[in-house]
Coordinates of C-alpha atoms and ligand atoms in Angstrom, one line a residue:
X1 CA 0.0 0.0 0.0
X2 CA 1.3 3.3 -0.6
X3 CA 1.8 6.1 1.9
X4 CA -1.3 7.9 0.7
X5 CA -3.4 5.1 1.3
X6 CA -2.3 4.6 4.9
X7 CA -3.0 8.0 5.8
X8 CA -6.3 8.3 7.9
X9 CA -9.0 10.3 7.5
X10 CA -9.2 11.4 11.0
X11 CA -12.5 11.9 13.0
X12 CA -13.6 13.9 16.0
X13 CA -16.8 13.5 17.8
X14 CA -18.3 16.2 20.1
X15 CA -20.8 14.5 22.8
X16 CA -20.7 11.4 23.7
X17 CA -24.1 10.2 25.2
X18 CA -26.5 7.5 23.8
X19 CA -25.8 8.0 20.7
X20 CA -22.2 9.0 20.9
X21 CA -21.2 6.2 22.5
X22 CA -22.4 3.9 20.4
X23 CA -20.4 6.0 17.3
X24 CA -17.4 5.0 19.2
X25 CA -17.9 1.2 19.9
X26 CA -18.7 1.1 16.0
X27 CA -16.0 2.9 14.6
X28 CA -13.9 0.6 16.6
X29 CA -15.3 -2.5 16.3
X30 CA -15.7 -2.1 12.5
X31 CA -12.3 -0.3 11.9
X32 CA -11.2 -2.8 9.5
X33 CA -14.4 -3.6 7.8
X34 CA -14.3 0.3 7.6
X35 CA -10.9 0.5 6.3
X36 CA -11.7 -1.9 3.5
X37 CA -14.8 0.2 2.2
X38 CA -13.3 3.6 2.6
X39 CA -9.7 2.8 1.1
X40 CA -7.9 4.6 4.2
X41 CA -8.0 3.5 7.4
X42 CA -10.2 5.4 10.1
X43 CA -9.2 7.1 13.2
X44 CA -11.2 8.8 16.2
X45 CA -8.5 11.2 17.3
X46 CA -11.0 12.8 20.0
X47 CA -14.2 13.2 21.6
X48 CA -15.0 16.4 23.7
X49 CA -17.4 15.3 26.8
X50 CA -18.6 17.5 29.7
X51 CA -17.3 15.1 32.0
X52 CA -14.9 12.4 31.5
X53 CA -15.2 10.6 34.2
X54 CA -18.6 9.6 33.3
X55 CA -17.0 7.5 30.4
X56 CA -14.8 5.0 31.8
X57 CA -15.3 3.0 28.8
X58 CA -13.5 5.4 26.9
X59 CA -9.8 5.6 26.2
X60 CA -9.0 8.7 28.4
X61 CA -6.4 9.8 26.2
X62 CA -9.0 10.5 23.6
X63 CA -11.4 13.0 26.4
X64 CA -11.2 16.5 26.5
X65 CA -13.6 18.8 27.5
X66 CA -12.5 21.6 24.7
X67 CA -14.3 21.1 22.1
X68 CA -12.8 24.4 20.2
X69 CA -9.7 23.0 20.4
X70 CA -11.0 19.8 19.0
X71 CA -12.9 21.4 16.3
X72 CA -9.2 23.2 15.4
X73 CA -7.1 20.5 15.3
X74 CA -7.3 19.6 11.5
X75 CA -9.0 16.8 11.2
X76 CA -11.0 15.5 8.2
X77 CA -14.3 15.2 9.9
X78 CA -16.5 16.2 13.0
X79 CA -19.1 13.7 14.4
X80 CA -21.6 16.3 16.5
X81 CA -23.7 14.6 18.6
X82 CA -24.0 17.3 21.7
X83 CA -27.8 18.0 20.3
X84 CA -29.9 21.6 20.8
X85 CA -28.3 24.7 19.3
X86 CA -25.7 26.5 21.2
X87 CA -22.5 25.2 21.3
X88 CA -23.1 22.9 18.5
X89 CA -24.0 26.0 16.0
X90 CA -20.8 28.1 16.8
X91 CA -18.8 25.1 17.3
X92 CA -20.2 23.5 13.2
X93 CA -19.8 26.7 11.7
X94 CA -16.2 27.2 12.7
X95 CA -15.3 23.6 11.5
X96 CA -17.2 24.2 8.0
X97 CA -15.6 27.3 6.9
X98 CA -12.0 25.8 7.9
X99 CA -13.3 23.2 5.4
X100 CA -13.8 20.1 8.1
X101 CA -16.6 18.3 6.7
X102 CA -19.2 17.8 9.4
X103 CA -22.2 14.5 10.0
X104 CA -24.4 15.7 12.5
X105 CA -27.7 14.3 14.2
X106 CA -29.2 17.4 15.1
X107 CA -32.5 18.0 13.3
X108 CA -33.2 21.1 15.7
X109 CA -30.1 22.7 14.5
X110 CA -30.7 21.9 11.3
X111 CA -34.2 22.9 11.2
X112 CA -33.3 26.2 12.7
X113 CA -30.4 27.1 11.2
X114 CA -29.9 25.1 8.0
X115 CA -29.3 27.8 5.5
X116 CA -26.6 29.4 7.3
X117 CA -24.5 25.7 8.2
X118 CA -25.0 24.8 4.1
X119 CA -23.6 28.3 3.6
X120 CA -20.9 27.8 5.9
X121 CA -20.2 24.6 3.9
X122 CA -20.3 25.7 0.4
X123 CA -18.2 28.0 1.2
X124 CA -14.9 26.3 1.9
X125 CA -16.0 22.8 -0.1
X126 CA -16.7 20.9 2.8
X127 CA -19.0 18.1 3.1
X128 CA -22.6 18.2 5.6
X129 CA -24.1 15.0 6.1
X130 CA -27.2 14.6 8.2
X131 CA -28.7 11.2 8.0
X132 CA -29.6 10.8 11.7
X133 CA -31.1 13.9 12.2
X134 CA -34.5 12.3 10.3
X135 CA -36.1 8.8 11.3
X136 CA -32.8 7.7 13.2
X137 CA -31.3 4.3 11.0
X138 CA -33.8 4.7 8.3
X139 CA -32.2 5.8 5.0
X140 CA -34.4 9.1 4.1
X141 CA -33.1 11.7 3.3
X142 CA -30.0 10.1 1.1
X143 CA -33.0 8.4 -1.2
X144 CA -34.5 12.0 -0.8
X145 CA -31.2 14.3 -2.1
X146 CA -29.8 11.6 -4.1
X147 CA -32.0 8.6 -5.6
X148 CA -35.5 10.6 -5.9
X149 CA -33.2 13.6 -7.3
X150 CA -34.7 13.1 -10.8
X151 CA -38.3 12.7 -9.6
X152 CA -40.4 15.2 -8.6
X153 CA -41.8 14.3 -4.9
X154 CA -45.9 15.4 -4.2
X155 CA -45.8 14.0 -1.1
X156 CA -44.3 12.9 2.4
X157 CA -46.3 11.6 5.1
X158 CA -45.3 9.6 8.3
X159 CA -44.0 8.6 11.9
X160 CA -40.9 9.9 12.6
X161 CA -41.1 10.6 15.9
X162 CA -40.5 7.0 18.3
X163 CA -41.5 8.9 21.7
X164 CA -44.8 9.9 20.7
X165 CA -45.6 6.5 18.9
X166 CA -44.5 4.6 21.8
X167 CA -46.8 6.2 23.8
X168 CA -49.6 6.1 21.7
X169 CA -48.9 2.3 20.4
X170 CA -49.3 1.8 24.1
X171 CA -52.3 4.0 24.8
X172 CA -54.1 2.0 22.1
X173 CA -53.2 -1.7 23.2
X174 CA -53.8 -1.4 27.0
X175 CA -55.2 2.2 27.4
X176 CA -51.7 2.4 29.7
X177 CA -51.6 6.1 31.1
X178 CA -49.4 8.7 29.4
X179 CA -47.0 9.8 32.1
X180 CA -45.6 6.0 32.6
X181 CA -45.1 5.1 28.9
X182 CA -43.5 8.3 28.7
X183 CA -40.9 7.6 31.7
X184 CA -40.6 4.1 30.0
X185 CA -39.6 6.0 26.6
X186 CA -37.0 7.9 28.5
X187 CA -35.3 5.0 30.2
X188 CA -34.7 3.0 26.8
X189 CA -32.8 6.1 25.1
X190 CA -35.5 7.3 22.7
X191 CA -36.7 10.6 24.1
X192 CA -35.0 13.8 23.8
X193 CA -32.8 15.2 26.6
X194 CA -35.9 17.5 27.7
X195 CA -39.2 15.0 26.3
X196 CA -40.8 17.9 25.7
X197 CA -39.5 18.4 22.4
X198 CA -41.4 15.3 21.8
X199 CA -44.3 15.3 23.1
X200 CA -45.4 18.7 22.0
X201 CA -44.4 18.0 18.5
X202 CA -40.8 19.9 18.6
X203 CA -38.9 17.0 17.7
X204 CA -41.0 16.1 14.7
X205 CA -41.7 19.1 13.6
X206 CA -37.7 20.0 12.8
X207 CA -37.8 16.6 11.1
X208 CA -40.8 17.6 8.9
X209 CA -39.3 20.9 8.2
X210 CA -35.6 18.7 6.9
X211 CA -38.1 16.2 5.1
X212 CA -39.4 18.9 3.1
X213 CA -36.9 21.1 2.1
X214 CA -35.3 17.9 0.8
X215 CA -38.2 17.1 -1.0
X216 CA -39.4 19.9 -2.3
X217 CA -36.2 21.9 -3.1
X218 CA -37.0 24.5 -0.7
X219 CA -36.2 26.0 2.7
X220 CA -38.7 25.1 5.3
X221 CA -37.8 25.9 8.4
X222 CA -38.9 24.6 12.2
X223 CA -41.0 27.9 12.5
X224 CA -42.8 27.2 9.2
X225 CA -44.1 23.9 10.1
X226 CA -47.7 23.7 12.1
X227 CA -47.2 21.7 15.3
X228 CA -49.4 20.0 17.7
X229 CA -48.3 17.4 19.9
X230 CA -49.8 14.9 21.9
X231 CA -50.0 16.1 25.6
X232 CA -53.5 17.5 24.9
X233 CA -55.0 14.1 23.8
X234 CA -56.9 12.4 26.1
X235 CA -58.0 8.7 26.7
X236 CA -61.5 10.1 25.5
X237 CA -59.6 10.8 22.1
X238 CA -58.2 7.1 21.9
X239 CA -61.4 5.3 22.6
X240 CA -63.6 7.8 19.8
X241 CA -61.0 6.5 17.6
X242 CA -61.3 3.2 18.3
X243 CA -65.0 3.1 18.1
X244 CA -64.8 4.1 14.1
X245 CA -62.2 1.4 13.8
X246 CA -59.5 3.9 13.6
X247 CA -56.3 4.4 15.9
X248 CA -54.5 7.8 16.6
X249 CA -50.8 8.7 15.5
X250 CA -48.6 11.6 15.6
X251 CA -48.3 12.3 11.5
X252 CA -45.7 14.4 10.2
X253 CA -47.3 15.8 6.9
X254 CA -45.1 17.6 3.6
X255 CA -46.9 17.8 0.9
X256 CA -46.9 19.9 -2.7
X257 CA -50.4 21.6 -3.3
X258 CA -51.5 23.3 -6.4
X259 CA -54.7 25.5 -6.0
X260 CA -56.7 26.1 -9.1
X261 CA -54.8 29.1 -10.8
X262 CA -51.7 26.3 -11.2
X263 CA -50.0 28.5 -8.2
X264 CA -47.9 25.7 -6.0
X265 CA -46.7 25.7 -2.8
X266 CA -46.1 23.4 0.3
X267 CA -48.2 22.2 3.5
X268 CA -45.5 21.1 5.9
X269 CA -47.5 20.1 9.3
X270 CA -47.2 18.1 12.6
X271 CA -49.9 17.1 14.5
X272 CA -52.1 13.8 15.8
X273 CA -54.5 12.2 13.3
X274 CA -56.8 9.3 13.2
X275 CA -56.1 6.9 10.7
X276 CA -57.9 3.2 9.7
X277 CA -56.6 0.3 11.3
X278 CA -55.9 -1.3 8.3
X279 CA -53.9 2.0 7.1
X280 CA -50.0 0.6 7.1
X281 CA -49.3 3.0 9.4
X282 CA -51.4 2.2 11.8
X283 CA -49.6 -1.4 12.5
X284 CA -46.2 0.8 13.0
X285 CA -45.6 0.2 16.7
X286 CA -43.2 1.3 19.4
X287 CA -40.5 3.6 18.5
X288 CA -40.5 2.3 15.2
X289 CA -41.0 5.3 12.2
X290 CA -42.7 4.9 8.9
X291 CA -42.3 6.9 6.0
X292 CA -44.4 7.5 2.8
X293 CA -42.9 9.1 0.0
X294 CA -45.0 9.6 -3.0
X295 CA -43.1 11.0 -6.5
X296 CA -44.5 11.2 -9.7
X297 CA -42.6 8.5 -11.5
X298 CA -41.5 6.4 -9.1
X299 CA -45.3 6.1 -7.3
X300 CA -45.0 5.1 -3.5
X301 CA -42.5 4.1 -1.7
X302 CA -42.3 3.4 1.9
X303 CA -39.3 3.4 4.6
X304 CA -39.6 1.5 7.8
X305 CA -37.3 0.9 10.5
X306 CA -36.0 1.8 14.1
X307 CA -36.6 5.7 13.9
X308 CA -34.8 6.1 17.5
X309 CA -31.7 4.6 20.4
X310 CA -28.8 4.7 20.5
X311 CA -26.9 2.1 18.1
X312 CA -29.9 2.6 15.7
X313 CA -29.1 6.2 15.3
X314 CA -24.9 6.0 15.3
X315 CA -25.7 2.9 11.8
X316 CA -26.9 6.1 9.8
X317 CA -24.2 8.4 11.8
X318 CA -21.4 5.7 10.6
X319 CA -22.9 5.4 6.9
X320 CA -22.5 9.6 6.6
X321 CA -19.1 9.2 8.4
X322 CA -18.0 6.2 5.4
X323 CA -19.9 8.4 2.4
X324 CA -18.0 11.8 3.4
X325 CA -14.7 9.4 3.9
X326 CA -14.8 8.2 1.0
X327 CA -15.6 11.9 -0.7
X328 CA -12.2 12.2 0.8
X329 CA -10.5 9.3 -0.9
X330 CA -12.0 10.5 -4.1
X331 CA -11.4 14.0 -4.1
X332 CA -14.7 15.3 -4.7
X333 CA -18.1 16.0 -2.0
X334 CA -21.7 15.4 -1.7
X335 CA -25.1 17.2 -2.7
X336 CA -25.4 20.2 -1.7
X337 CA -28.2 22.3 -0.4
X338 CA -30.7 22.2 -3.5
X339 CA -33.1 24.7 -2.7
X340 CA -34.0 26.8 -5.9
X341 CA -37.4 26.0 -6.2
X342 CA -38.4 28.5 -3.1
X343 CA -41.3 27.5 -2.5
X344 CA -44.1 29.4 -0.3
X345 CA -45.6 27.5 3.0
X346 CA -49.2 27.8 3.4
X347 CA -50.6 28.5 6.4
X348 CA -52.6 25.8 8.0
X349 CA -56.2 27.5 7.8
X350 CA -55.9 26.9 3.8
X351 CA -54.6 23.3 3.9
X352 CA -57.4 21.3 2.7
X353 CA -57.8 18.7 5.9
X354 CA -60.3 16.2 7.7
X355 CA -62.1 16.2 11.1
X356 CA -63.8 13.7 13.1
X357 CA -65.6 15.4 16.0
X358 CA -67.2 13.8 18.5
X359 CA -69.7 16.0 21.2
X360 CA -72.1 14.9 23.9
X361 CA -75.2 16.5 22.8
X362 CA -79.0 16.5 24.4
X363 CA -81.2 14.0 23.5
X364 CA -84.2 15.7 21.8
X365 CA -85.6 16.8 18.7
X366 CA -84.2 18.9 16.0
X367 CA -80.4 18.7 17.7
X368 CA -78.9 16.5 14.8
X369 CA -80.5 19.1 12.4
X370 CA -79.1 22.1 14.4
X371 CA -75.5 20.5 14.5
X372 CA -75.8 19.4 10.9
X373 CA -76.8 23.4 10.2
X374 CA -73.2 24.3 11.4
X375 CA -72.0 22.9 9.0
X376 CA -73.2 23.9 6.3
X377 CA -73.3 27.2 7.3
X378 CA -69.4 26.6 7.3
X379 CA -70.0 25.1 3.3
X380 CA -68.3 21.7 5.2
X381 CA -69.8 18.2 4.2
X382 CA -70.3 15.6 6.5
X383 CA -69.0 12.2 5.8
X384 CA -70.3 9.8 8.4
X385 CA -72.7 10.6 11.6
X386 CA -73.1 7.9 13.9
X387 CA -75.3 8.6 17.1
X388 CA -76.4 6.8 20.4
X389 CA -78.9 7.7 22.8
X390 CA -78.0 7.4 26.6
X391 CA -80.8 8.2 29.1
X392 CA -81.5 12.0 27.9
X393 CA -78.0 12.5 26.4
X394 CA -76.4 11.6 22.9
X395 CA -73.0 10.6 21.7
X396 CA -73.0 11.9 18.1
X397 CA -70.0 11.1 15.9
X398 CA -69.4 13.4 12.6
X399 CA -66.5 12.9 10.1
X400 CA -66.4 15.5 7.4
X401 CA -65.3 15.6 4.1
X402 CA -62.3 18.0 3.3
X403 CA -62.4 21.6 3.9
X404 CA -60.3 24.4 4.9
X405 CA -58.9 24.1 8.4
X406 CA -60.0 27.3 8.9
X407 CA -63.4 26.2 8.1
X408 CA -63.9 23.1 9.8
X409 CA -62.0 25.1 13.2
X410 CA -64.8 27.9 13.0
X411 CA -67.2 24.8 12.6
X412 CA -66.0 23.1 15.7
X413 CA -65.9 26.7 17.5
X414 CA -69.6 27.3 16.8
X415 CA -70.5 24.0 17.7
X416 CA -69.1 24.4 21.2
X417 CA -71.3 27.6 21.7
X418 CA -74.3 25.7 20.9
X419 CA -76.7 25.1 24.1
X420 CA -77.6 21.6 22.8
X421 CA -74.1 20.0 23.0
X422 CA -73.1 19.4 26.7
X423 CA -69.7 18.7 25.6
X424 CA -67.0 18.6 22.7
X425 CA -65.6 14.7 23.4
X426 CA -63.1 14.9 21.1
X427 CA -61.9 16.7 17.6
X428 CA -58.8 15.5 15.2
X429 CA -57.9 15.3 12.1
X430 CA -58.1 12.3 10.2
X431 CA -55.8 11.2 7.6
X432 CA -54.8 8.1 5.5
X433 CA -58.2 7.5 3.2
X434 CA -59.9 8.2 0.8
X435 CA -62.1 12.1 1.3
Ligands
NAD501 N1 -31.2 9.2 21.0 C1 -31.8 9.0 19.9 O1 -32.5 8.1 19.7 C2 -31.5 10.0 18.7 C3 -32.0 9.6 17.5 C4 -31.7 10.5 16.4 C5 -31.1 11.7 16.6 N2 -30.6 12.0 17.9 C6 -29.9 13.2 18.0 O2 -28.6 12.9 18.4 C7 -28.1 14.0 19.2 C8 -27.6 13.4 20.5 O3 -28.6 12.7 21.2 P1 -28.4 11.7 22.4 O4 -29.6 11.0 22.6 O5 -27.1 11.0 22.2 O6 -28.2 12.8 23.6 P2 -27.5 12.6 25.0 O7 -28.1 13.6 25.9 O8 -27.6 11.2 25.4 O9 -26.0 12.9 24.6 C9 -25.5 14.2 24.5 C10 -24.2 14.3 25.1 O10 -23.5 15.5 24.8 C11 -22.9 16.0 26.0 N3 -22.7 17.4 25.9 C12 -23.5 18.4 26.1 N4 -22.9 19.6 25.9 C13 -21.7 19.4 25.5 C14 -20.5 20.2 25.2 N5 -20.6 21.5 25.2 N6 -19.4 19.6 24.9 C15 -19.3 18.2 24.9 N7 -20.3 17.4 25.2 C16 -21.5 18.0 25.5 C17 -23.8 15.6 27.1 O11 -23.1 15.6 28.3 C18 -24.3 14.2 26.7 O12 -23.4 13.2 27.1 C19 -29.2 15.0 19.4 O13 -29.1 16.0 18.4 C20 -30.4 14.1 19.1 O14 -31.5 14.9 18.7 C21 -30.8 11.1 18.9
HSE502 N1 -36.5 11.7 20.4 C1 -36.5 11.2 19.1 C2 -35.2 10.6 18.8 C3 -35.0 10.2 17.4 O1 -34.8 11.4 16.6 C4 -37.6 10.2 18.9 O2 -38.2 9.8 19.9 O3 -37.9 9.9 17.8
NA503 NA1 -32.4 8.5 8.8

C-alpha cells in the first residue's frame, strides 16, 4: 500500500451520550471492515465530553472537555452529537468554513439554522451530512437528495417521531396512562434530553421541516411547520377512535399543493390524526418510524425501520461518516443544499384537511339538524354521523369531508357555543383514506 493510502481520515466526535457512544464502539469495532470500504483507514483522534469521568469506557487519552480546540485540530471530519443549538451551531460553523466536513444528528439545529451551516459549507467545499437527524437508521433523506433527485416528490407523510408512537402504540393496546409510557420512553434512550421536544411535537416538527426542504427543493424551516403534539390528547380521544375502527398517530405531513390558478406551494405540518386500522401505518408500533414518499414517477415508496436509540441512530451516523470518507478518498463532496425551487408555505387555515368530531349532545328533537346546520353554514360536508342515545344525552359522531382548516375550526368553535351539546368529546384530524 502506498503512503497515501495509509493515511487516515481522522474523525472527531463532540458529545458522547447515547448515541455518541455507540459511534465510538462502532468505529472501533468495524475499523477494518471500515478501512476496507473507505480505502484509508479510520481514526477517532478525540471526543470532547462535559465530564470524562462519566465515560470510563472510553480511552481517556481521547477526552477533552475543549471542544474548540478539537474542532481546530485539523482533522478530516467532526461527528456532533451534543444536540440543541448553542455550542453545536458556533462550534459547526467554525469547522465548516475551515473546510472540516461535518455529519451531524441534530434535526433542531438543522431545522433552525440550516441555510446558514450549508452556507458555511459551500463555502470552503466541505461536506454536511445529516442522515440521523430524520427517522434515526432509516435511510431518508440520502434516497431523498440523491436517488429521488430526478423525480419530482408530491408528497411525504409519516411517523418519525419513536416517543410519541411509543406512547400512543401503548395507549391504544392497554389504554396504559401517558405519564408511565412516557418515563418508559426515556429509560430505553429514545426521548430527547428535555421529552418535551417530543411530546409537543418539537422533535418532529424540525424533522418535517428537513423532510421537506429535501423534498421539495426548498427551505422550510422549524418555525414554518404547524405543530401539535400529543399532551393535549386524552383517553377520550383514543377510545372515539377506536369506536370508528380507527387508531390515533402523531403524522408528520409535507406535501406539494396546487390550487386552481396552477399557483404551488407546500403544506408542511405536525400534529395527531386518526387513521384506519388497516392503514400501514397504523400497525407501525413502538418507537419504530414509517415513511411514505410519494413521487411522480416512481409512485409510493415506503421506509420503515427503528426511527430512535442509541446504536440505531450512530448505523446512519457511521454510513455519513464512510460516504464523506470516502468523498475524501475521491477528491470530490456530496449534494449540496438544493433549494432553488423556493417554494411558499401555506398557512394551515388553507390546507385542505379532515375532522372527526365527536360531542355529547342533548337528546331531543331537531339537535342533529341544528348540529348538521353548522356545518353547512361553514360550506363543510359531512362524511359519516353515527349517534347513540344514553338516558336524555347523545353521543353523536361526525366525520367531514375535506375543507379548509380554517373552516372546519370555526365549525368546531360554533359547535361548542351551541346550548344543545353538553360537551366537545373529542376533535382531530383524520388522515390516511380516501375524502
Ligand atoms: N437518542 C436518539 O434516539 C436519537 C436519534 C436521532 C437523533 N438523535 C440526536 O442525536 C443527538 C444526541 O442525542 P443523544 O440521545 O445521544 O443525547 P444525549 O443527551 O444522550 O447525549 C448528548 C451528550 O452531549 C454531551 N454534551 C452536552 N454539551 C456538551 C458540550 N458542550 N461539549 C461536549 N459534550 C457535551 C452531554 O453531556 C451528553 O453526554 C441529538 O441531536 C439528538 O436529537 C438522537
Ligand atoms: N427523540 C427522538 C429521537 C430520534 O430522533 C424520537 O423519539 O424519535
Ligand atoms: Na435517517
Amino acid at each position: 500500500m502506498s503512503e497515501v493510502r495509509n493515511t487516515p481520515i481522522t474523525v472527531a466526535m463532540l458529545g458522547c451520550g447515547t448515541v455518541g457512544g455507540q459511534v465510538a464502539r462502532l468505529l472501533h469495532e468495524q475499523a477494518d471492515d471500515l478501512t476496507a470500504r473507505i480505502g484509508r483507514p479510520i481514526r477517532l483522534t478525540g471526543i470532547a465530553v462535559r465530564r470524562p469521568h462519566r465515560h470510563p469506557e472510553i480511552d481517556p487519552e481521547l477526552l477533552t472537555t475543549d471542544a474548540e480546540a478539537l474542532v481546530d485540530s485539523g482533522v478530516d471530519l467532526i461527528v456532533e452529537v451534543i444536540g440543541g443549538i448553542e455550542p453545536a451551531r458556533s462550534l459547526l460553523l467554525r469547522a465548516l468554513k475551515s473546510g472540516t466536513s461535518v455529519v451531524t444528528a441534530n434535526k433542531a439545529l438543522l431545522a433552525e439554522h440550516g441555510p446558514e451551516l450549508h452556507a458555511a459549507a459551500d463555502s470552503s467545499g466541505a461536506d454536511l451530512y445529516f442522515e440521523a437527524a430524520v427517522a434515526g437508521a432509516i435511510p431518508l433523506l440520502r434516497p431523498l437528495r440523491e436517488s429521488l433527485a430526478g423525480d419530482r416528490i408530491s408528497r411525504v407523510m409519516g411517523i418519525v417521531n419513536g416517543t410519541t408512537n411509543y406512547v400512543l402504540s401503548a395507549m391504544d393496546a392497554s389504554g396504559s396512562g401517558y405519564a408511565e409510557t412516557l418515563d418508559e420512553a426515556g429509560r430505553l434512550g429514545y426521548a430527547e434530553a428535555d421529552p418535551t421536544a417530543d411530546v409537543d411535537g418539537f422533535d418532529a416538527a424540525a424533522k418535517a421541516a428537513i423532510l421537506a426542504s429535501s423534498a421539495f427543493h426548498t427551505r422550510v424551516r422549524a418555525e414554518d411547520v404547524h405543530r401539535e403534539g400529543i399532551s393535549g390528547l386524552s383517553a377520550a380521544d383514543v377510545a372515539a377512535a377506536q369506536l370508528l375502527g380507527r387508531t390515533v398517530k402523531l403524522l408528520a405531513i409535507c406535501e406539494r399543493v396546487v390550487d386552481q390558478s396552477g399557483a404551488e406551494s407546500v403544506s408542511v405540518r405536525v400534529h395527531p390524526a386518526m387513521i384506519p386500522r388497516a392503514h400501514p401505518l397504523a400497525s407501525v408500533g413502538g418507537a419504530f418510524n414509517a415513511v411514505f414518499v410519494e413521487a411522480e414517477a416512481a409512485g409510493q415508496l415506503m421506509f420503515y425501520g427503528q426511527g430512535a436509540g442509541g446504536a440505531q441512530t450512530a448505523s446512519a451516523v457511521l454510513g455519513d461518516v464512510v460516504a464523506v470518507a470516502r468523498n475524501r478518498v475521491a477528491g470530490g463532496y456530496g449534494p449540496r443544499e438544493s433549494a432553488y425551487a423556493r417554494l411558499p408555505v401555506r398557512p394551515m387555515g388553507e390546507t385542505p384537511t379532515r375532522y372527526h368530531v365527536s360531542l355529547d349532545v342533548a337528546d331531543r328533537t331537531g339537535v342533529l339538524s341544528q348540529v348538521a346546520l353548522v356545518f353547512a353554514e361553514h360550506d363543510v360536508s359531512i362524511a359519516i354521523v353515527r349517534q347513540e342515545g344514553r338516558s336524555d344525552e347523545a353521543s353523536l359522531v361526525l366525520v367531514t369531508h375535506t375543507a379548509s382548516d380554517a373552516a372546519l375550526r370555526s365549525t368546531v368553535d360554533k359547535l361548542a357555543g351551541l346550548p344543545a351539546v353538553r360537551e366537545v368529546v373529542s376533535v382531530m384530524r383524520v388522515e390516511g383514506e380516501e375524502a
